mmCIF file of C-alpha atoms and ligand atoms in Angstrom:
data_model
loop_
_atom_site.group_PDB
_atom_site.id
_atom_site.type_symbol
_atom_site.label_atom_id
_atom_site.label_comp_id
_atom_site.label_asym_id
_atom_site.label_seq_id
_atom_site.Cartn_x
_atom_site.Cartn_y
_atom_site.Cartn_z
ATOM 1 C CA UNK L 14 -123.372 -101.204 102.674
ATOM 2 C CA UNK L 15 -123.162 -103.446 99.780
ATOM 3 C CA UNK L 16 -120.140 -105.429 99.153
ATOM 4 C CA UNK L 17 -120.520 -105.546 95.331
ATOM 5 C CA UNK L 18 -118.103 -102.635 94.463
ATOM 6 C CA UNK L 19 -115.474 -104.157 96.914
ATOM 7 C CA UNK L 20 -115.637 -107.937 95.466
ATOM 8 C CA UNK L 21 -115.324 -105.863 91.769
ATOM 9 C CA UNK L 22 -112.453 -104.182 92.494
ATOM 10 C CA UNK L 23 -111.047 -107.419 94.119
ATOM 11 C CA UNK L 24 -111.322 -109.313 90.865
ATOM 12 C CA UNK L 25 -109.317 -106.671 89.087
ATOM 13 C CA UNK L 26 -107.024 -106.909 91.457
ATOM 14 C CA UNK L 27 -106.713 -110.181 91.501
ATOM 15 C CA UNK L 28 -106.371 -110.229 87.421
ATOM 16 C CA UNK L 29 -103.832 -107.823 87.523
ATOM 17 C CA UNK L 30 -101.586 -109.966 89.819
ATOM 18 C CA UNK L 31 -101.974 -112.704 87.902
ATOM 19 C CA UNK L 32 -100.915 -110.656 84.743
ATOM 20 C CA UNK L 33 -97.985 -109.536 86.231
ATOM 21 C CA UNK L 34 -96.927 -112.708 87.793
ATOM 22 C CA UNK L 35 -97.215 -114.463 84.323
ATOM 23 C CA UNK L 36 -95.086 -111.622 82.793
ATOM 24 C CA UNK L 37 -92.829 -111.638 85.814
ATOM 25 C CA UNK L 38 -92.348 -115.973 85.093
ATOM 26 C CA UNK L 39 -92.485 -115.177 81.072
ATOM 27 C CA UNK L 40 -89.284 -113.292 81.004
ATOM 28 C CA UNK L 41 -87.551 -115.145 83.427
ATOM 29 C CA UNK L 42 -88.189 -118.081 81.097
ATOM 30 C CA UNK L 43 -87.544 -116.529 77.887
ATOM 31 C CA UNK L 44 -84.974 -113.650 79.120
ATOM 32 C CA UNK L 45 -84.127 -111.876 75.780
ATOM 33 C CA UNK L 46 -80.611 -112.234 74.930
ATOM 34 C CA UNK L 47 -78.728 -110.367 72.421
ATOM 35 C CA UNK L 48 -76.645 -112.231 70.008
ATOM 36 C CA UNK L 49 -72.734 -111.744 70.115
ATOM 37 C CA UNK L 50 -72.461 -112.200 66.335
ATOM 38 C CA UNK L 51 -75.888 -111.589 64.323
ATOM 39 C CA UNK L 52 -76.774 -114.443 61.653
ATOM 40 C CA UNK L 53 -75.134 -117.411 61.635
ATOM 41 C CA UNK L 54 -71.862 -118.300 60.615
ATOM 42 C CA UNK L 55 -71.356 -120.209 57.470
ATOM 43 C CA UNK L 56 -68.241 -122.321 57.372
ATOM 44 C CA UNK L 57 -67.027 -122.133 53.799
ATOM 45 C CA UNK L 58 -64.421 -125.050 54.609
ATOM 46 C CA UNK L 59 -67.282 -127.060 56.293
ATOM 47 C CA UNK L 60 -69.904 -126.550 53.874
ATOM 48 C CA UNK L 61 -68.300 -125.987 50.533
ATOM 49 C CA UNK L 62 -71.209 -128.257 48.579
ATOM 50 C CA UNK L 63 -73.734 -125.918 49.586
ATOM 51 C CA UNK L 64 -72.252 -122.990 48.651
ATOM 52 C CA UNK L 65 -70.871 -123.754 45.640
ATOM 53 C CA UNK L 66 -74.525 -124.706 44.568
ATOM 54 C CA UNK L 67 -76.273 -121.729 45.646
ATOM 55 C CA UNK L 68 -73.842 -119.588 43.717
ATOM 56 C CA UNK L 69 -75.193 -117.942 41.453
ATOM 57 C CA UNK L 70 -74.820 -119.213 37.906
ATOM 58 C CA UNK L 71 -74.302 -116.018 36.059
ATOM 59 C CA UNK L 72 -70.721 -114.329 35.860
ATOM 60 C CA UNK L 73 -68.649 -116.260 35.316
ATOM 61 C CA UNK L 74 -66.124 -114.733 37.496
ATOM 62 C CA UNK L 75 -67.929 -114.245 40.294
ATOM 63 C CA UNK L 76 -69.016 -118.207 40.653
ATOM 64 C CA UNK L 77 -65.199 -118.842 39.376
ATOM 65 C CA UNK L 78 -64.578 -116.891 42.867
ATOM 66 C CA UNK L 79 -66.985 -118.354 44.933
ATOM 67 C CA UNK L 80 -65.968 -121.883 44.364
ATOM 68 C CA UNK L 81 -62.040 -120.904 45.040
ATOM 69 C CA UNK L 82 -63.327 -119.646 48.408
ATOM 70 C CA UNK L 83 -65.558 -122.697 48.792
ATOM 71 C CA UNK L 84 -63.012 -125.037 48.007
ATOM 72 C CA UNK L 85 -62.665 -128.467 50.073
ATOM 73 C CA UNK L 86 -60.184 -128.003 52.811
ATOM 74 C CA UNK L 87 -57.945 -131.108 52.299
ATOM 75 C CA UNK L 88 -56.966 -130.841 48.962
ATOM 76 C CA UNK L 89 -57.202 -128.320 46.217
ATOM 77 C CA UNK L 90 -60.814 -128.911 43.920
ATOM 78 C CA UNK L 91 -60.740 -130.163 40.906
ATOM 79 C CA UNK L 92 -61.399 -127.120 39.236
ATOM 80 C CA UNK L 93 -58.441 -125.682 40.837
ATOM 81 C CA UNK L 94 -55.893 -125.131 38.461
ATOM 82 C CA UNK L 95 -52.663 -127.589 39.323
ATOM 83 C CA UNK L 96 -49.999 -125.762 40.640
ATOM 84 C CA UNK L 97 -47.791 -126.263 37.905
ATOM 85 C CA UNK L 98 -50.278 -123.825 35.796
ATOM 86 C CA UNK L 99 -50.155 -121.465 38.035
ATOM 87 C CA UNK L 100 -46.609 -121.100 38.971
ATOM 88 C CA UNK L 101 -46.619 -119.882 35.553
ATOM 89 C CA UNK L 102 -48.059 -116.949 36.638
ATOM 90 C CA UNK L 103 -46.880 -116.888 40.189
ATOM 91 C CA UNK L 104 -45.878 -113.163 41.995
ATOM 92 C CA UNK L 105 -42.489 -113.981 44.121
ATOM 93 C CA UNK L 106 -42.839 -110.308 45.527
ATOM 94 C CA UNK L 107 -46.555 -111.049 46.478
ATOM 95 C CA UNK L 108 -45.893 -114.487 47.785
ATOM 96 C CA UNK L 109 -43.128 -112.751 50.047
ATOM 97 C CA UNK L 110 -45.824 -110.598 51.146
ATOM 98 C CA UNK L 111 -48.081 -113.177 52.152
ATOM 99 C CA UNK L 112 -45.039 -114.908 53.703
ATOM 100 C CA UNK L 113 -45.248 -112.613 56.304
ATOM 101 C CA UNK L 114 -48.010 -114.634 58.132
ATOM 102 C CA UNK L 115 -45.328 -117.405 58.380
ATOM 103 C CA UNK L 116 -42.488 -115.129 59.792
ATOM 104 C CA UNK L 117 -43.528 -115.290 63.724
ATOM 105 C CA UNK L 118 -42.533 -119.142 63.220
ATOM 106 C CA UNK L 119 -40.627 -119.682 60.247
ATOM 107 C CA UNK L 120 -37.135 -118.044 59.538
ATOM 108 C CA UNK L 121 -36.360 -117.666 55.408
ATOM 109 C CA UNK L 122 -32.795 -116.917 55.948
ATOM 110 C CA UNK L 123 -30.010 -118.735 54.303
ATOM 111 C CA UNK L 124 -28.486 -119.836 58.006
ATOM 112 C CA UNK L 125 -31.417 -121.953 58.466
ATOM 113 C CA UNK L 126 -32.403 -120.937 61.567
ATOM 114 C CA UNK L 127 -35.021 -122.874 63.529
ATOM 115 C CA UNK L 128 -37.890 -120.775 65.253
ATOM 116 C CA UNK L 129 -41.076 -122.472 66.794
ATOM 117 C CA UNK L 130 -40.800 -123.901 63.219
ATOM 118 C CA UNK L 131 -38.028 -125.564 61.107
ATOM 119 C CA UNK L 132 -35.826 -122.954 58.797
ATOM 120 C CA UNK L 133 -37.733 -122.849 55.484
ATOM 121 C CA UNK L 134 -34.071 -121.935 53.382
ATOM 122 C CA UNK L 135 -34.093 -124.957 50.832
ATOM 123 C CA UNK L 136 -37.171 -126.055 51.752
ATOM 124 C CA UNK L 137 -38.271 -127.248 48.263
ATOM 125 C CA UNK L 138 -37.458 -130.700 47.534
ATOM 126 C CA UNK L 139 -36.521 -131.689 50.964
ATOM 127 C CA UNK L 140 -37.592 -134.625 52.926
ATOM 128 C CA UNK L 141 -40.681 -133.266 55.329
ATOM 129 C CA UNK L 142 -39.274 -133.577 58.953
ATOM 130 C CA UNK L 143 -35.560 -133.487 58.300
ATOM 131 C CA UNK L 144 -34.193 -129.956 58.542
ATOM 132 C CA UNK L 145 -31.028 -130.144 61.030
ATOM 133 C CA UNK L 146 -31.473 -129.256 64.520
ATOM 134 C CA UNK L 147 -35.471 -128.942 64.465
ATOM 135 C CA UNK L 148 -37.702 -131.301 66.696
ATOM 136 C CA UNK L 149 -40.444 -132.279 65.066
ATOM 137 C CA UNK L 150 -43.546 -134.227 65.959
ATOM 138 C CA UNK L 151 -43.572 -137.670 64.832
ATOM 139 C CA UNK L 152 -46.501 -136.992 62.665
ATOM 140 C CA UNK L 153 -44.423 -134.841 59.952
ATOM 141 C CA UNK L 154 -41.252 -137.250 60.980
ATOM 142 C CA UNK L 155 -43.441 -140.163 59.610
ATOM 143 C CA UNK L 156 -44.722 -138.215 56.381
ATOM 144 C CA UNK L 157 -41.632 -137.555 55.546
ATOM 145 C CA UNK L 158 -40.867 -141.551 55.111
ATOM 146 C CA UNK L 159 -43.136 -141.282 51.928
ATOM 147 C CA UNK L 160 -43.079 -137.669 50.917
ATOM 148 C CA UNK L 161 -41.141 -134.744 49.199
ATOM 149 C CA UNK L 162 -41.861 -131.178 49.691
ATOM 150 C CA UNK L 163 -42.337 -130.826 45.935
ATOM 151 C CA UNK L 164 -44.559 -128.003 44.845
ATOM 152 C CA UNK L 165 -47.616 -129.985 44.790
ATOM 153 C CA UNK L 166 -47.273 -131.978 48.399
ATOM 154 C CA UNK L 167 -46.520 -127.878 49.308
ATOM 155 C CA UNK L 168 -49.904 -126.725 47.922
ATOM 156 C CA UNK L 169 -51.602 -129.301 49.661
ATOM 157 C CA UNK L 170 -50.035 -128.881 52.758
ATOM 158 C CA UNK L 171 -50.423 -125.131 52.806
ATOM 159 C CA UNK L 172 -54.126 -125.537 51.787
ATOM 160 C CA UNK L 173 -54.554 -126.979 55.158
ATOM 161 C CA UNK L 174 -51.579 -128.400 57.341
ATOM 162 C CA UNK L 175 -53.793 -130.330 59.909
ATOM 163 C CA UNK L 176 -56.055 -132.235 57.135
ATOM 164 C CA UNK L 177 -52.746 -133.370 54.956
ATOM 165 C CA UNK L 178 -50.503 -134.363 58.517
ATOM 166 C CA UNK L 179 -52.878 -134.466 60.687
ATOM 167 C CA UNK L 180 -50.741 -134.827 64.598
ATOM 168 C CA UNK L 181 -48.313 -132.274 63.078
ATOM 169 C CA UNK L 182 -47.653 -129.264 65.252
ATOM 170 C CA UNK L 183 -47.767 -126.573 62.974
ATOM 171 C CA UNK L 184 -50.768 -123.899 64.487
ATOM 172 C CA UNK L 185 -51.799 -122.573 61.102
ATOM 173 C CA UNK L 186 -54.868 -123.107 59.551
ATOM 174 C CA UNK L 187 -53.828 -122.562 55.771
ATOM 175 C CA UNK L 188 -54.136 -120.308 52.758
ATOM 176 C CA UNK L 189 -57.187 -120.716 50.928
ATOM 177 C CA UNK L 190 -56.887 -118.758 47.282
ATOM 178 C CA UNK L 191 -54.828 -120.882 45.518
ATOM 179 C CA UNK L 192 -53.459 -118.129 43.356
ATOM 180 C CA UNK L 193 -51.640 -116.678 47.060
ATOM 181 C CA UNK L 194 -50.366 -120.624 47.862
ATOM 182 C CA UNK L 195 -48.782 -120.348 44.619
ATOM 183 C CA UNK L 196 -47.387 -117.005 44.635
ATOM 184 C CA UNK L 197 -46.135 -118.552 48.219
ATOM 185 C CA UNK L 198 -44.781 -121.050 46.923
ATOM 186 C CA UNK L 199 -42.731 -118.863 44.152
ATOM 187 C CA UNK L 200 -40.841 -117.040 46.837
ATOM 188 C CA UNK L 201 -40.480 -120.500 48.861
ATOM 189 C CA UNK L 202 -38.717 -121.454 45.724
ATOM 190 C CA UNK L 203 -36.598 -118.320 45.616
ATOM 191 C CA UNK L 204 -35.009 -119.194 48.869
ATOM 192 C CA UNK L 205 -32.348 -121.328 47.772
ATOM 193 C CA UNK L 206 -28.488 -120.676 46.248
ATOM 194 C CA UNK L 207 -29.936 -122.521 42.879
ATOM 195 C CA UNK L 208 -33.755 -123.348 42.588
ATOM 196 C CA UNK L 209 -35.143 -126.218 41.881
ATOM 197 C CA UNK L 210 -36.630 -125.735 38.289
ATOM 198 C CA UNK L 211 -39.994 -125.173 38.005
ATOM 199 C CA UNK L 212 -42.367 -128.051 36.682
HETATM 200 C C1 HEC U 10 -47.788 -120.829 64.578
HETATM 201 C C2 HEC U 10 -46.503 -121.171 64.030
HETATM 202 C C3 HEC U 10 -46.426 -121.476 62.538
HETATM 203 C C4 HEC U 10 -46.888 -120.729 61.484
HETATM 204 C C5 HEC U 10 -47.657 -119.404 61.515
HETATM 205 C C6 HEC U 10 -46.482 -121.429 60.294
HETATM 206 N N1 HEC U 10 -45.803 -122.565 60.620
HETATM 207 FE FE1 HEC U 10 -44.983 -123.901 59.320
HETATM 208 N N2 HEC U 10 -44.454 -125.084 60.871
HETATM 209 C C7 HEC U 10 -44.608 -124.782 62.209
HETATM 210 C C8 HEC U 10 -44.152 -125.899 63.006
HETATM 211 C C9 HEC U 10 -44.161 -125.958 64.537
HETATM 212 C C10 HEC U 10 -43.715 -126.887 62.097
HETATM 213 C C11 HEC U 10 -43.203 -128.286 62.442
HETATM 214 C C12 HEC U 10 -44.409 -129.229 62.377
HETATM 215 C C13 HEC U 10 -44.162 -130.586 63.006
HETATM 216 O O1 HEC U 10 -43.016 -130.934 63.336
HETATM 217 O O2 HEC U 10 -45.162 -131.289 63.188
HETATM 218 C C14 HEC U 10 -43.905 -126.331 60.763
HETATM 219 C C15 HEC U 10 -43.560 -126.985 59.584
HETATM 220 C C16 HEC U 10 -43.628 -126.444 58.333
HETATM 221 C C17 HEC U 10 -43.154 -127.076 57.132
HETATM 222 C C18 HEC U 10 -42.462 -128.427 57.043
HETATM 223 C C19 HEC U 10 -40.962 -128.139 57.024
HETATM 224 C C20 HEC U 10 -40.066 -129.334 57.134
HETATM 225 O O3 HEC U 10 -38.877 -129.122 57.375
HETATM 226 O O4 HEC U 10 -40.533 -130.482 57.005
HETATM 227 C C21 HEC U 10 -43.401 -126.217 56.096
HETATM 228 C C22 HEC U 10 -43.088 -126.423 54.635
HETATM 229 C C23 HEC U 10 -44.031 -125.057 56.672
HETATM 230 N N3 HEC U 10 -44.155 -125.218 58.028
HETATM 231 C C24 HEC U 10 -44.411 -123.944 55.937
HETATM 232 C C25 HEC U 10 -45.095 -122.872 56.471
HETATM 233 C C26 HEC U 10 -45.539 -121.744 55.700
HETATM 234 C C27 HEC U 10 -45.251 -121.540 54.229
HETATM 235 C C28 HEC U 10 -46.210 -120.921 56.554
HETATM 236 C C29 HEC U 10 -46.944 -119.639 56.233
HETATM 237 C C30 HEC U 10 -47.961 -119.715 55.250
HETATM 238 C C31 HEC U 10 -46.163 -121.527 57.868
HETATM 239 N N4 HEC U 10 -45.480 -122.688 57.784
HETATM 240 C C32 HEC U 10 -46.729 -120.976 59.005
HETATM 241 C C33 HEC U 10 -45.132 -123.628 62.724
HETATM 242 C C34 HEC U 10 -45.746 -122.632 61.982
#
């Protein structure tokens, strides 16, 4: 009997192992993996020179928009209207609104309660790091040797807390829109027996 059909099939065999041992290693290598988010994330606080030249010239508004959202983190762009301007046309009620993301630390009332943050009553115009009975990091003790909370020190602050005293202890990461710091900053105003006058 000739051995030719047996060495044949052999070879096949022998093919097909191969194939599926190179699959078998293949995947094991390169096991698929799905992605937890799909993209990439784009930082707009990390990258804001990028974006703001890949916006898209036309509409105004719309590139207006993009560069508010794109705006540096430490302090407000230039294009940014000062907050002066746009206290003009600040919204107390929605700045009390957006307020609410400060409530689980800050108290607004006039008794000046401390929470995990200081009281915020009379916070305008007061020295950073001095409101009675609040411990605060040396960080914000030490800016408040050179600094007012006057509405612009606010804005930047709020913009991003860790950039503009960086060591301070306050876990928030800041507002971005600069129309909401300022409508913020209207009803930060309000909380006081006579407000300080607006600039
Ligand atoms: C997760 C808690 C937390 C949130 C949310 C938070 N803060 Fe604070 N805030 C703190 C702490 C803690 C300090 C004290 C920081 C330090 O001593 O370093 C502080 C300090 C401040 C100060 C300085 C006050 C002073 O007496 O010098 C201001 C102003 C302030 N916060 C405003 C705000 C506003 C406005 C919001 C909401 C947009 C807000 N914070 C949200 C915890 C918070």
């Amino acid at each position: 009997m000739s051995l030719q059909p047996n060495k044949i099939l052999g070879a096949v065999l022998a093919v097909a192992v191969v194939v599926f041992a190179v699959d078998f290693v293949s995947n094991q290598i390169f096991a698929k993996q799905d992605l937890k988010t799909p993209g990439y994330v784009i930082d707009m606080n990390a990258a804001p020179a990028v974006v703001a030249t890949e916006a898209p010239a036309a509409g105004s508004n719309a590139s207006a928009a993009t560069q508010q959202a794109a705006a540096p983190a430490a302090s407000p762009a230039s294009d940014v209207a000062p907050i002066a301007e746009r206290l003009k046309t600040a919204d107390v009620a929605a700045g009390e609104k957006t307020s609410k993301v400060c409530a689980a630390c800050h108290s607004f009332a006039d008794s000046g309660a401390n929470k995990v943050g200081p009281g915020l009553w009379e916070v305008v115009n007061r020295k950073p790091g001095t409101h009675e009975g609040f411990k605060y990091s040396p960080a914000m003790a030490t800016f408040g040797e050179t600094h007012t909370w006057d509405y612009a020190t606010l804005d930047i602050y709020l913009t991003n807390p860790k950039a503009e005293v960086p060591g301070n202890k306050m876990a928030f990461a800041g507002i971005k829109k600069p129309q909401d710091r300022a409508n913020l900053i209207a009803y930060l105003r309000s909380l006081s027996t006579n407000p300080a006058p607006l600039p």
